[in-house]
Amino acid sequence: MDNRAIGVFDSGIGGLTVVKELMKILPNEKIVYFGDTARVPYGSRSEETIKKFSKECISFLNKKDIKSLIIACNTVSAVAIEMLKEEFDMHILGVIIPGSKMASEVTNNNRIGVIGTNATVNSGAYEKCIKSENNQNIVYSKACPLFVPIVEEGLSDSNIALETTKHYLEELINKNVDTLVMGCTHYPILENTINIVVGDKIKLVNPAKETAAEMKKYLEMNNLLNEDINVKDNIFYITDDENKFKKNLLDFIEIENPIIKKIDLKEKQLDEKS
Ligand code: DGL
């Protein structure tokens, strides 16, 4: 038994889709979340900047006595996970391998669409991983850079979201994909709108679900589950306005009185021990 927390990192609120799945299947686990809300989006930035930002954030989380870390950001998982694994001596789980496995399992025609940020799509990480699951798989990728600001602004069920989704997904629908990977952790927040556009012939894959399941397996196999049923409060660290984050958090996850702390990575909170 290990009552330390699981760390979850994202550039903004997208990692909450992973938190939601973790809370469903690992209700006894404490979660320490870090959302770099002041610098989101990462997905249109250079590889060098994504590596620098993610290293700064994970240095902070690493001081929080966590037993494992989920990189709940496809962009960071796509371009920086190897560097982060070398840099930090802890168990790190990304979202791309779990999402790719799931996509390969659910497709019937081996035609798989992937949507993600510019950085994720340009990295080719999903394509490589989905093909390594089954070399018959054909992957069609599409960057959807407007989705992240739409989600961060709380506009996921709006007409703007619907029109933007139609604009981005038409191309993939025409490729006759039967499976679509939501390859950015912000996108499952848009799931209702995406479903309206793709209809029921295309199955949506949410890598957050499979990632949470992988974390459960890892904790079980290594005797690291927290069996103490009096779970202490989850903590959400962010780098920008608490009120906006709180609204998004409460709209998406049922949680009472969440503890949200704004920190400034440039100041001494970087070394905060609490
Ligand atoms: N949620 C992140 C992802 O999964 C990235 C969004 C962004 O910062 O661009 O890719």
mmCIF file of C-alpha atoms and ligand atoms in Angstrom:
data_model
loop_
_atom_site.group_PDB
_atom_site.id
_atom_site.type_symbol
_atom_site.label_atom_id
_atom_site.label_comp_id
_atom_site.label_asym_id
_atom_site.label_seq_id
_atom_site.Cartn_x
_atom_site.Cartn_y
_atom_site.Cartn_z
ATOM 1 C CA MET A 1 0.000 0.000 0.000
ATOM 2 C CA ASP A 2 1.255 3.461 -0.920
ATOM 3 C CA ASN A 3 -0.742 6.536 0.000
ATOM 4 C CA ARG A 4 1.313 9.016 -2.014
ATOM 5 C CA ALA A 5 -0.523 10.856 -4.793
ATOM 6 C CA ILE A 6 -0.620 10.302 -8.551
ATOM 7 C CA GLY A 7 0.662 13.372 -10.432
ATOM 8 C CA VAL A 8 -1.255 14.475 -13.527
ATOM 9 C CA PHE A 9 0.194 17.107 -15.853
ATOM 10 C CA ASP A 10 -1.338 19.027 -18.729
ATOM 11 C CA SER A 11 -0.828 22.387 -20.409
ATOM 12 C CA GLY A 12 -4.287 23.474 -19.231
ATOM 13 C CA ILE A 13 -7.626 21.890 -18.362
ATOM 14 C CA GLY A 14 -7.406 18.974 -20.827
ATOM 15 C CA GLY A 15 -5.801 16.666 -18.270
ATOM 16 C CA LEU A 16 -9.047 16.832 -16.311
ATOM 17 C CA THR A 17 -10.369 14.247 -18.774
ATOM 18 C CA VAL A 18 -7.749 11.872 -17.332
ATOM 19 C CA VAL A 19 -8.545 12.950 -13.745
ATOM 20 C CA LYS A 20 -12.214 12.115 -14.383
ATOM 21 C CA GLU A 21 -11.352 8.585 -15.515
ATOM 22 C CA LEU A 22 -8.904 8.073 -12.620
ATOM 23 C CA MET A 23 -11.564 9.141 -10.118
ATOM 24 C CA LYS A 24 -13.965 6.555 -11.607
ATOM 25 C CA ILE A 25 -11.657 3.555 -11.449
ATOM 26 C CA LEU A 26 -9.249 4.504 -8.639
ATOM 27 C CA PRO A 27 -11.480 6.337 -6.160
ATOM 28 C CA ASN A 28 -9.049 5.831 -3.256
ATOM 29 C CA GLU A 29 -6.178 7.570 -4.990
ATOM 30 C CA LYS A 30 -5.179 11.120 -4.244
ATOM 31 C CA ILE A 31 -4.411 13.260 -7.304
ATOM 32 C CA VAL A 32 -2.070 16.220 -7.590
ATOM 33 C CA TYR A 33 -2.860 18.048 -10.823
ATOM 34 C CA PHE A 34 -0.756 20.616 -12.601
ATOM 35 C CA GLY A 35 -2.258 22.699 -15.433
ATOM 36 C CA ASP A 36 0.000 25.300 -17.015
ATOM 37 C CA THR A 37 -3.012 27.510 -17.738
ATOM 38 C CA ALA A 38 -0.933 30.666 -18.150
ATOM 39 C CA ARG A 39 0.952 29.218 -21.114
ATOM 40 C CA VAL A 40 -1.683 27.020 -22.783
ATOM 41 C CA PRO A 41 -1.799 26.152 -25.675
ATOM 42 C CA TYR A 42 1.428 24.206 -26.066
ATOM 43 C CA GLY A 43 0.311 22.581 -29.300
ATOM 44 C CA SER A 44 1.280 25.421 -31.623
ATOM 45 C CA ARG A 45 4.718 25.907 -30.034
ATOM 46 C CA SER A 46 8.128 24.555 -31.056
ATOM 47 C CA GLU A 47 9.469 21.251 -29.763
ATOM 48 C CA GLU A 48 12.149 23.149 -27.852
ATOM 49 C CA THR A 49 9.606 25.319 -26.020
ATOM 50 C CA ILE A 50 7.310 22.364 -25.240
ATOM 51 C CA LYS A 51 10.283 20.515 -23.718
ATOM 52 C CA LYS A 52 11.348 23.556 -21.675
ATOM 53 C CA PHE A 53 7.837 24.277 -20.331
ATOM 54 C CA SER A 54 7.069 20.652 -19.482
ATOM 55 C CA LYS A 55 10.401 20.230 -17.691
ATOM 56 C CA GLU A 56 9.661 23.274 -15.533
ATOM 57 C CA CYS A 57 6.196 22.019 -14.603
ATOM 58 C CA ILE A 58 7.356 18.490 -13.836
ATOM 59 C CA SER A 59 10.201 19.778 -11.658
ATOM 60 C CA PHE A 60 7.441 21.345 -9.546
ATOM 61 C CA LEU A 61 5.298 18.189 -9.447
ATOM 62 C CA ASN A 62 8.344 16.060 -8.671
ATOM 63 C CA LYS A 63 8.628 17.851 -5.319
ATOM 64 C CA LYS A 64 5.097 16.827 -4.342
ATOM 65 C CA ASP A 65 6.031 13.294 -3.298
ATOM 66 C CA ILE A 66 4.101 11.534 -6.061
ATOM 67 C CA LYS A 67 4.310 7.793 -6.720
ATOM 68 C CA SER A 68 3.737 8.054 -10.463
ATOM 69 C CA LEU A 69 3.128 10.717 -13.103
ATOM 70 C CA ILE A 70 0.700 10.815 -16.006
ATOM 71 C CA ILE A 71 1.626 13.136 -18.840
ATOM 72 C CA ALA A 72 -2.035 13.892 -19.569
ATOM 73 C CA CYS A 73 -1.101 15.929 -22.601
ATOM 74 C CA ASN A 74 -0.719 14.358 -26.026
ATOM 75 C CA THR A 75 1.479 17.208 -27.210
ATOM 76 C CA VAL A 76 4.018 16.666 -24.428
ATOM 77 C CA SER A 77 3.682 12.876 -24.739
ATOM 78 C CA ALA A 78 4.379 13.189 -28.486
ATOM 79 C CA VAL A 79 7.454 15.403 -28.389
ATOM 80 C CA ALA A 80 8.975 15.319 -24.902
ATOM 81 C CA ILE A 81 8.251 12.068 -23.060
ATOM 82 C CA GLU A 82 11.612 10.426 -23.787
ATOM 83 C CA MET A 83 13.474 13.500 -22.553
ATOM 84 C CA LEU A 84 11.286 13.668 -19.424
ATOM 85 C CA LYS A 85 11.861 9.977 -18.654
ATOM 86 C CA GLU A 86 15.605 10.565 -18.862
ATOM 87 C CA GLU A 87 15.432 13.722 -16.785
ATOM 88 C CA PHE A 88 13.204 12.522 -13.930
ATOM 89 C CA ASP A 89 13.719 9.387 -11.928
ATOM 90 C CA MET A 90 10.081 8.302 -11.566
ATOM 91 C CA HIS A 91 7.431 6.192 -13.252
ATOM 92 C CA ILE A 92 5.954 8.223 -16.142
ATOM 93 C CA LEU A 93 2.964 7.220 -18.244
ATOM 94 C CA GLY A 94 1.961 9.069 -21.425
ATOM 95 C CA VAL A 95 -1.351 8.980 -23.294
ATOM 96 C CA ILE A 96 -0.294 8.029 -26.825
ATOM 97 C CA ILE A 97 0.499 4.327 -26.373
ATOM 98 C CA PRO A 98 -2.747 3.589 -24.457
ATOM 99 C CA GLY A 99 -4.789 5.556 -27.044
ATOM 100 C CA SER A 100 -3.131 3.778 -29.968
ATOM 101 C CA LYS A 101 -3.734 0.320 -28.480
ATOM 102 C CA MET A 102 -7.396 1.100 -27.979
ATOM 103 C CA ALA A 103 -7.819 2.472 -31.536
ATOM 104 C CA SER A 104 -6.229 -0.609 -33.016
ATOM 105 C CA GLU A 105 -8.530 -2.842 -30.968
ATOM 106 C CA VAL A 106 -11.776 -1.117 -31.926
ATOM 107 C CA THR A 107 -11.286 -0.540 -35.667
ATOM 108 C CA ASN A 108 -12.960 -2.959 -38.071
ATOM 109 C CA ASN A 109 -11.749 -1.510 -41.356
ATOM 110 C CA ASN A 110 -8.231 -0.487 -40.193
ATOM 111 C CA ARG A 111 -8.875 3.102 -41.232
ATOM 112 C CA ILE A 112 -8.198 5.271 -38.207
ATOM 113 C CA GLY A 113 -8.467 9.049 -37.903
ATOM 114 C CA VAL A 114 -6.422 10.993 -35.370
ATOM 115 C CA ILE A 115 -7.126 14.562 -34.353
ATOM 116 C CA GLY A 116 -4.700 16.550 -32.249
ATOM 117 C CA THR A 117 -2.677 19.719 -31.930
ATOM 118 C CA ASN A 118 -0.242 20.842 -34.637
ATOM 119 C CA ALA A 119 2.705 19.553 -32.606
ATOM 120 C CA THR A 120 1.125 16.120 -32.030
ATOM 121 C CA VAL A 121 0.132 15.669 -35.667
ATOM 122 C CA ASN A 122 3.480 16.929 -37.001
ATOM 123 C CA SER A 123 5.384 14.568 -34.684
ATOM 124 C CA GLY A 124 3.791 11.524 -36.363
ATOM 125 C CA ALA A 125 3.772 9.835 -32.919
ATOM 126 C CA TYR A 126 0.243 8.395 -33.206
ATOM 127 C CA GLU A 127 0.785 7.181 -36.731
ATOM 128 C CA LYS A 128 3.945 5.342 -35.717
ATOM 129 C CA CYS A 129 2.372 3.853 -32.635
ATOM 130 C CA ILE A 130 -0.932 2.796 -34.279
ATOM 131 C CA LYS A 131 0.963 1.130 -37.144
ATOM 132 C CA SER A 132 3.216 -0.671 -34.696
ATOM 133 C CA GLU A 133 0.058 -2.177 -33.152
ATOM 134 C CA ASN A 134 -0.969 -3.506 -36.582
ATOM 135 C CA ASN A 135 0.827 -2.687 -39.821
ATOM 136 C CA GLN A 136 -2.463 -3.008 -41.749
ATOM 137 C CA ASN A 137 -3.732 0.130 -40.021
ATOM 138 C CA ILE A 138 -3.957 3.256 -42.162
ATOM 139 C CA VAL A 139 -3.850 6.506 -40.196
ATOM 140 C CA TYR A 140 -5.279 9.843 -41.329
ATOM 141 C CA SER A 141 -4.334 12.759 -39.099
ATOM 142 C CA LYS A 142 -5.749 16.236 -38.826
ATOM 143 C CA ALA A 143 -4.607 19.111 -36.621
ATOM 144 C CA CYS A 144 -7.486 21.033 -35.034
ATOM 145 C CA PRO A 145 -5.772 24.033 -33.404
ATOM 146 C CA LEU A 146 -8.984 25.941 -32.643
ATOM 147 C CA PHE A 147 -10.387 23.196 -30.414
ATOM 148 C CA VAL A 148 -8.176 23.979 -27.407
ATOM 149 C CA PRO A 149 -9.164 27.669 -27.076
ATOM 150 C CA ILE A 150 -12.834 26.711 -27.610
ATOM 151 C CA VAL A 151 -12.611 24.259 -24.689
ATOM 152 C CA GLU A 152 -10.565 26.593 -22.475
ATOM 153 C CA GLU A 153 -13.202 29.306 -23.048
ATOM 154 C CA GLY A 154 -16.000 26.958 -21.959
ATOM 155 C CA LEU A 155 -17.600 26.963 -25.450
ATOM 156 C CA SER A 156 -17.659 23.198 -26.043
ATOM 157 C CA ASP A 157 -21.402 22.947 -26.676
ATOM 158 C CA SER A 158 -21.749 26.165 -28.664
ATOM 159 C CA ASN A 159 -22.519 26.798 -32.301
ATOM 160 C CA ILE A 160 -18.939 27.963 -32.780
ATOM 161 C CA ALA A 161 -17.776 24.525 -31.597
ATOM 162 C CA LEU A 162 -20.203 22.784 -33.969
ATOM 163 C CA GLU A 163 -19.156 24.777 -37.050
ATOM 164 C CA THR A 164 -15.450 24.394 -36.225
ATOM 165 C CA THR A 165 -15.867 20.648 -35.745
ATOM 166 C CA LYS A 166 -17.630 20.307 -39.127
ATOM 167 C CA HIS A 167 -14.843 22.314 -40.758
ATOM 168 C CA TYR A 168 -12.079 20.113 -39.337
ATOM 169 C CA LEU A 169 -13.663 16.670 -39.522
ATOM 170 C CA GLU A 170 -15.198 16.629 -43.008
ATOM 171 C CA GLU A 171 -11.882 15.527 -44.512
ATOM 172 C CA LEU A 172 -11.539 12.538 -42.158
ATOM 173 C CA ILE A 173 -15.176 11.488 -42.571
ATOM 174 C CA ASN A 174 -14.572 11.437 -46.349
ATOM 175 C CA LYS A 175 -11.609 9.082 -45.819
ATOM 176 C CA ASN A 176 -14.078 6.512 -44.507
ATOM 177 C CA VAL A 177 -12.421 6.091 -41.112
ATOM 178 C CA ASP A 178 -14.433 3.960 -38.674
ATOM 179 C CA THR A 179 -12.459 5.051 -35.600
ATOM 180 C CA LEU A 180 -11.406 8.504 -34.477
ATOM 181 C CA VAL A 181 -8.808 9.073 -31.765
ATOM 182 C CA MET A 182 -9.335 12.237 -29.748
ATOM 183 C CA GLY A 183 -5.583 12.761 -29.616
ATOM 184 C CA CYS A 184 -5.602 15.806 -27.378
ATOM 185 C CA THR A 185 -6.830 15.591 -23.807
ATOM 186 C CA HIS A 186 -8.952 18.701 -24.295
ATOM 187 C CA TYR A 187 -11.042 17.058 -27.023
ATOM 188 C CA PRO A 188 -13.168 14.637 -24.947
ATOM 189 C CA ILE A 189 -14.678 17.776 -23.403
ATOM 190 C CA LEU A 190 -16.013 18.388 -26.951
ATOM 191 C CA GLU A 191 -17.209 14.795 -27.284
ATOM 192 C CA ASN A 192 -20.925 15.647 -27.577
ATOM 193 C CA THR A 193 -20.260 18.074 -30.409
ATOM 194 C CA ILE A 194 -17.839 15.694 -32.157
ATOM 195 C CA ASN A 195 -20.445 12.930 -31.907
ATOM 196 C CA ILE A 196 -23.087 15.103 -33.563
ATOM 197 C CA VAL A 197 -20.722 15.707 -36.491
ATOM 198 C CA VAL A 198 -19.319 12.185 -37.007
ATOM 199 C CA GLY A 199 -22.521 10.242 -36.255
ATOM 200 C CA ASP A 200 -22.668 6.728 -34.877
ATOM 201 C CA LYS A 201 -20.707 5.008 -37.673
ATOM 202 C CA ILE A 202 -17.413 6.377 -36.325
ATOM 203 C CA LYS A 203 -16.261 5.164 -32.914
ATOM 204 C CA LEU A 204 -14.562 7.764 -30.759
ATOM 205 C CA VAL A 205 -11.476 6.725 -28.788
ATOM 206 C CA ASN A 206 -10.735 8.656 -25.617
ATOM 207 C CA PRO A 207 -7.110 7.805 -24.632
ATOM 208 C CA ALA A 208 -7.821 9.121 -21.111
ATOM 209 C CA LYS A 209 -9.861 5.958 -20.362
ATOM 210 C CA GLU A 210 -7.140 3.566 -21.434
ATOM 211 C CA THR A 211 -4.454 5.624 -19.679
ATOM 212 C CA ALA A 212 -6.350 5.477 -16.384
ATOM 213 C CA ALA A 213 -6.737 1.708 -16.859
ATOM 214 C CA GLU A 214 -2.958 1.393 -17.473
ATOM 215 C CA MET A 215 -2.270 3.344 -14.289
ATOM 216 C CA LYS A 216 -4.548 1.009 -12.343
ATOM 217 C CA LYS A 217 -2.682 -2.008 -13.729
ATOM 218 C CA TYR A 218 0.686 -0.477 -12.825
ATOM 219 C CA LEU A 219 -0.365 0.304 -9.238
ATOM 220 C CA GLU A 220 -1.865 -3.163 -8.773
ATOM 221 C CA MET A 221 1.137 -4.991 -10.179
ATOM 222 C CA ASN A 222 3.566 -3.030 -8.026
ATOM 223 C CA ASN A 223 1.521 -3.070 -4.803
ATOM 224 C CA LEU A 224 1.179 0.684 -4.920
ATOM 225 C CA LEU A 225 -2.570 1.056 -4.505
ATOM 226 C CA ASN A 226 -3.772 3.327 -1.716
ATOM 227 C CA GLU A 227 -6.094 1.166 0.350
ATOM 228 C CA ASP A 228 -6.848 3.895 2.862
ATOM 229 C CA ILE A 229 -10.482 4.808 2.131
ATOM 230 C CA ASN A 230 -10.131 8.245 3.740
ATOM 231 C CA VAL A 231 -8.606 9.758 0.629
ATOM 232 C CA LYS A 232 -7.147 13.161 1.272
ATOM 233 C CA ASP A 233 -8.211 16.033 -0.958
ATOM 234 C CA ASN A 234 -7.013 16.274 -4.499
ATOM 235 C CA ILE A 235 -5.033 19.437 -5.238
ATOM 236 C CA PHE A 236 -5.089 21.383 -8.479
ATOM 237 C CA TYR A 237 -2.086 23.619 -9.184
ATOM 238 C CA ILE A 238 -2.447 26.082 -12.026
ATOM 239 C CA THR A 239 -0.428 29.017 -13.316
ATOM 240 C CA ASP A 240 -3.278 31.439 -14.173
ATOM 241 C CA ASP A 241 -6.644 32.655 -12.852
ATOM 242 C CA GLU A 242 -8.257 30.328 -10.287
ATOM 243 C CA ASN A 243 -11.861 31.378 -10.997
ATOM 244 C CA LYS A 244 -11.800 30.459 -14.663
ATOM 245 C CA PHE A 245 -10.183 27.102 -13.853
ATOM 246 C CA LYS A 246 -12.669 26.433 -11.058
ATOM 247 C CA LYS A 247 -15.626 27.028 -13.367
ATOM 248 C CA ASN A 248 -14.227 24.663 -15.999
ATOM 249 C CA LEU A 249 -13.394 22.060 -13.344
ATOM 250 C CA LEU A 250 -16.860 22.134 -11.755
ATOM 251 C CA ASP A 251 -18.578 22.037 -15.161
ATOM 252 C CA PHE A 252 -16.674 18.892 -16.047
ATOM 253 C CA ILE A 253 -16.128 16.929 -12.810
ATOM 254 C CA GLU A 254 -18.391 16.454 -9.825
ATOM 255 C CA ILE A 255 -16.187 17.549 -6.966
ATOM 256 C CA GLU A 256 -16.927 19.419 -3.770
ATOM 257 C CA ASN A 257 -14.800 22.380 -2.646
ATOM 258 C CA PRO A 258 -11.778 21.647 -4.807
ATOM 259 C CA ILE A 259 -8.420 22.928 -3.564
ATOM 260 C CA ILE A 260 -7.014 25.118 -6.325
ATOM 261 C CA LYS A 261 -3.672 26.838 -5.913
ATOM 262 C CA LYS A 262 -2.228 29.353 -8.317
ATOM 263 C CA ILE A 263 1.534 29.254 -8.473
ATOM 264 C CA ASP A 264 4.178 31.236 -10.304
ATOM 265 C CA LEU A 265 6.871 28.971 -11.677
ATOM 266 C CA LYS A 266 9.320 31.862 -11.725
ATOM 267 C CA GLU A 267 8.943 32.548 -8.034
ATOM 268 C CA LYS A 268 10.035 30.505 -5.093
ATOM 269 C CA GLN A 269 6.852 28.372 -5.004
ATOM 270 C CA LEU A 270 8.822 26.196 -7.411
ATOM 271 C CA ASP A 271 10.515 24.899 -4.303
ATOM 272 C CA GLU A 272 7.327 24.819 -2.231
ATOM 273 C CA LYS A 273 7.256 21.623 -0.180
ATOM 274 C CA SER A 274 3.598 21.594 0.982
HETATM 275 N N1 DGL B 1 -4.244 18.988 -23.922
HETATM 276 C C1 DGL B 1 -3.066 18.986 -24.692
HETATM 277 C C2 DGL B 1 -2.911 17.766 -25.546
HETATM 278 O O1 DGL B 1 -3.384 16.714 -25.154
HETATM 279 C C3 DGL B 1 -2.580 20.172 -25.397
HETATM 280 C C4 DGL B 1 -3.341 21.365 -25.649
HETATM 281 C C5 DGL B 1 -2.369 22.463 -25.970
HETATM 282 O O2 DGL B 1 -1.762 22.946 -25.027
HETATM 283 O O3 DGL B 1 -2.230 22.819 -27.145
HETATM 284 O O4 DGL B 1 -2.303 17.792 -26.585
#
